[in-house]
Short mmCIF file of C-alpha atoms in Angstrom, two decimals:
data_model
loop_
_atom_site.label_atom_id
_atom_site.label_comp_id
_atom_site.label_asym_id
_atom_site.label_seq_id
_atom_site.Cartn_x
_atom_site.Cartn_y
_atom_site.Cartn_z
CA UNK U 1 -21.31 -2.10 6.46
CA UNK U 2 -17.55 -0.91 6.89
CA UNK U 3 -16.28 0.05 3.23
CA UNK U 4 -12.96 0.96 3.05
CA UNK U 5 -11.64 2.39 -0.49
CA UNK U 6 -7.92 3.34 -1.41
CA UNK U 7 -7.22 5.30 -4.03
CA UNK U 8 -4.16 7.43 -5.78
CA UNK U 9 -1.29 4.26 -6.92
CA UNK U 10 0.63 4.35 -10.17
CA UNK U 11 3.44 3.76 -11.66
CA UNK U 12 6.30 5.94 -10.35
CA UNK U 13 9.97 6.02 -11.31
CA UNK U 14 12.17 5.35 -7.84
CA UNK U 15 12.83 8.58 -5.71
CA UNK U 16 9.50 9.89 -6.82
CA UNK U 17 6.01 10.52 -4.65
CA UNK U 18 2.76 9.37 -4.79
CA UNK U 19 0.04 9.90 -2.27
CA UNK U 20 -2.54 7.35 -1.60
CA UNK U 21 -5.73 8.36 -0.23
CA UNK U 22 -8.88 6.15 1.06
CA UNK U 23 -12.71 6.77 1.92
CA UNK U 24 -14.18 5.79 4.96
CA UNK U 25 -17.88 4.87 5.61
CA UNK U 26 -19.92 2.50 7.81
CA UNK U 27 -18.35 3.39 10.83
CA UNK U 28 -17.17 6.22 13.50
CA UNK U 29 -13.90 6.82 11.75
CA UNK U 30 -12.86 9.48 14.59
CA UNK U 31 -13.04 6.70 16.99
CA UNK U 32 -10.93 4.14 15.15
CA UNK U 33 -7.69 3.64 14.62
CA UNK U 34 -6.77 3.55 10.81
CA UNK U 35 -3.99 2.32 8.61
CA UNK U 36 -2.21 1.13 5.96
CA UNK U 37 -0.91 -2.48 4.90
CA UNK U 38 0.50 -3.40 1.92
CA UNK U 39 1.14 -6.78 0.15
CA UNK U 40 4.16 -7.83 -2.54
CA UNK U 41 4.32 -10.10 -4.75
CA UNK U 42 4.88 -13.74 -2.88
CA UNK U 43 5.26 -11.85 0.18
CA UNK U 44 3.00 -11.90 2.98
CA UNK U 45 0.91 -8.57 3.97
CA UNK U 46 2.83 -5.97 6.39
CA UNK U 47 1.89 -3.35 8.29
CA UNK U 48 3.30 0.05 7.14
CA UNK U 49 1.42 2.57 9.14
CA UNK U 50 -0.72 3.53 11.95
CA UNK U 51 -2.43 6.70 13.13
CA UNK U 52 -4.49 6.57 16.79
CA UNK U 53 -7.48 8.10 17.24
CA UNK U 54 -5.56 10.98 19.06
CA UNK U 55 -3.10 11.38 15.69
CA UNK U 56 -0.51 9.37 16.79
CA UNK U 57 1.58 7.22 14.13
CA UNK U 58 3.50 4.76 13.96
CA UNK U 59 5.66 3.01 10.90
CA UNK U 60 7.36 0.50 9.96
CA UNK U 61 11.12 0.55 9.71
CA UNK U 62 11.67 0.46 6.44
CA UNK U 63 9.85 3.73 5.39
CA UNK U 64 10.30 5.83 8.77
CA UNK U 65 11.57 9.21 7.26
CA UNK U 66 9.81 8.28 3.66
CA UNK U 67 6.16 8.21 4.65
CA UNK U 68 3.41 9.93 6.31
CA UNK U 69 0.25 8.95 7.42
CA UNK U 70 -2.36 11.18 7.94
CA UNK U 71 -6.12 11.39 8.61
CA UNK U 72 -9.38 14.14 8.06
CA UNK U 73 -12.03 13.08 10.65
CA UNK U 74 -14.54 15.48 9.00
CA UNK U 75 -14.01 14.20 5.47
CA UNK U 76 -13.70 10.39 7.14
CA UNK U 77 -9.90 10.04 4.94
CA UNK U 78 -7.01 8.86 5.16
CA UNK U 79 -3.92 9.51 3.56
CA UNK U 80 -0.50 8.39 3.03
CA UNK U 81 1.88 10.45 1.42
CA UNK U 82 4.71 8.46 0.25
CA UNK U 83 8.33 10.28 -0.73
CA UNK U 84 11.66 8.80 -1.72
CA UNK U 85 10.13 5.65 -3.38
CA UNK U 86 12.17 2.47 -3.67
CA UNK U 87 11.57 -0.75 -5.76
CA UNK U 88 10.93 -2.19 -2.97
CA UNK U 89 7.96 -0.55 -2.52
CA UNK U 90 6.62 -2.19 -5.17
CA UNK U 91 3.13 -3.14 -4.05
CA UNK U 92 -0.85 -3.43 -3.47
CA UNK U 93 -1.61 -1.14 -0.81
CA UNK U 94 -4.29 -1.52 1.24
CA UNK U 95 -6.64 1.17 3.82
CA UNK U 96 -7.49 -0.70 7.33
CA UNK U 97 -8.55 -0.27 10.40
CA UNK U 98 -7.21 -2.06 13.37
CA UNK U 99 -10.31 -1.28 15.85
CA UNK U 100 -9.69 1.53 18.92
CA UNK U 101 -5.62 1.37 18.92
CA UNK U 102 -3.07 1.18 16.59
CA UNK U 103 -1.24 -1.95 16.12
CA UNK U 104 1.19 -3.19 12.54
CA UNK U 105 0.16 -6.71 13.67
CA UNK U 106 -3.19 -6.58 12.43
CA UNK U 107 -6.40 -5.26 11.29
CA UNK U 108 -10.10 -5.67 11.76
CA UNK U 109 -11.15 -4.31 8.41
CA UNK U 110 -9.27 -4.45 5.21
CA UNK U 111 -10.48 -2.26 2.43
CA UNK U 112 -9.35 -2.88 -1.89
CA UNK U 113 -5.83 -1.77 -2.44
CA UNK U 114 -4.27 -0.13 -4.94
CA UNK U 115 -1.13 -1.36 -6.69
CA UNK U 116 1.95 0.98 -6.34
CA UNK U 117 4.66 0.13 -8.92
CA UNK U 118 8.04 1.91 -8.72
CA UNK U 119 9.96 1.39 -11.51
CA UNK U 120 14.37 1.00 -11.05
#
């Protein structure tokens, strides 16, 4: 069974950091893709980031510069390390995994999120 848990939100004050983490299991995490959607309130789920099986990424416009994905195939984690915080951020964060390549479009396994709040 594919169990996918994120870790690591809070409540942040904007320009602040917070780095989310998330435990893999029930699969071969070095052979998957893996990322990160998030969901805001009476908004519809996005795609923020993406990191191949060869440690590619890829992001979203709006936080190219701010965040950074990142994975440990030995520990099976993935991180996202996420810097200049906006209120916009605002947001239940969720760990994914597309299947073999990276895409923002989609995902074949979505894990619990964790609620980032940034605070104006």
């Amino acid at each position: 069974e594919v169990q996918l848990q994120a870790s690591g939100g809070g409540l942040v004050q904007a320009g602040g950091s917070l780095k989310l983490s998330c435990a893999a299991s029930g699969f071969v995490f070095y052979g998957y893709a893996m990322s990160w959607f998030r969901q805001a309130p009476g908004k519809e789920r996005e795609g923020v980031a993406c990191i191949a099986t060869d440690g590619t990424t890829y992001y979203t416009d709006s936080v190219k510069g701010r965040f950074t994905i990142a994975r440990d195939n030995e520990k099976r984690t993935l991180a996202l390390q996420m810097n200049s915080l906006k209120p916009e951020d605002t947001a239940v964060y969720y760990c994914a995994t597309p299947g073999y390549y990276c895409t923002l479009q989609t995902y074949a396994y979505l894990g619990r999120g964790t609620q980032v709040t940034v605070s104006s």
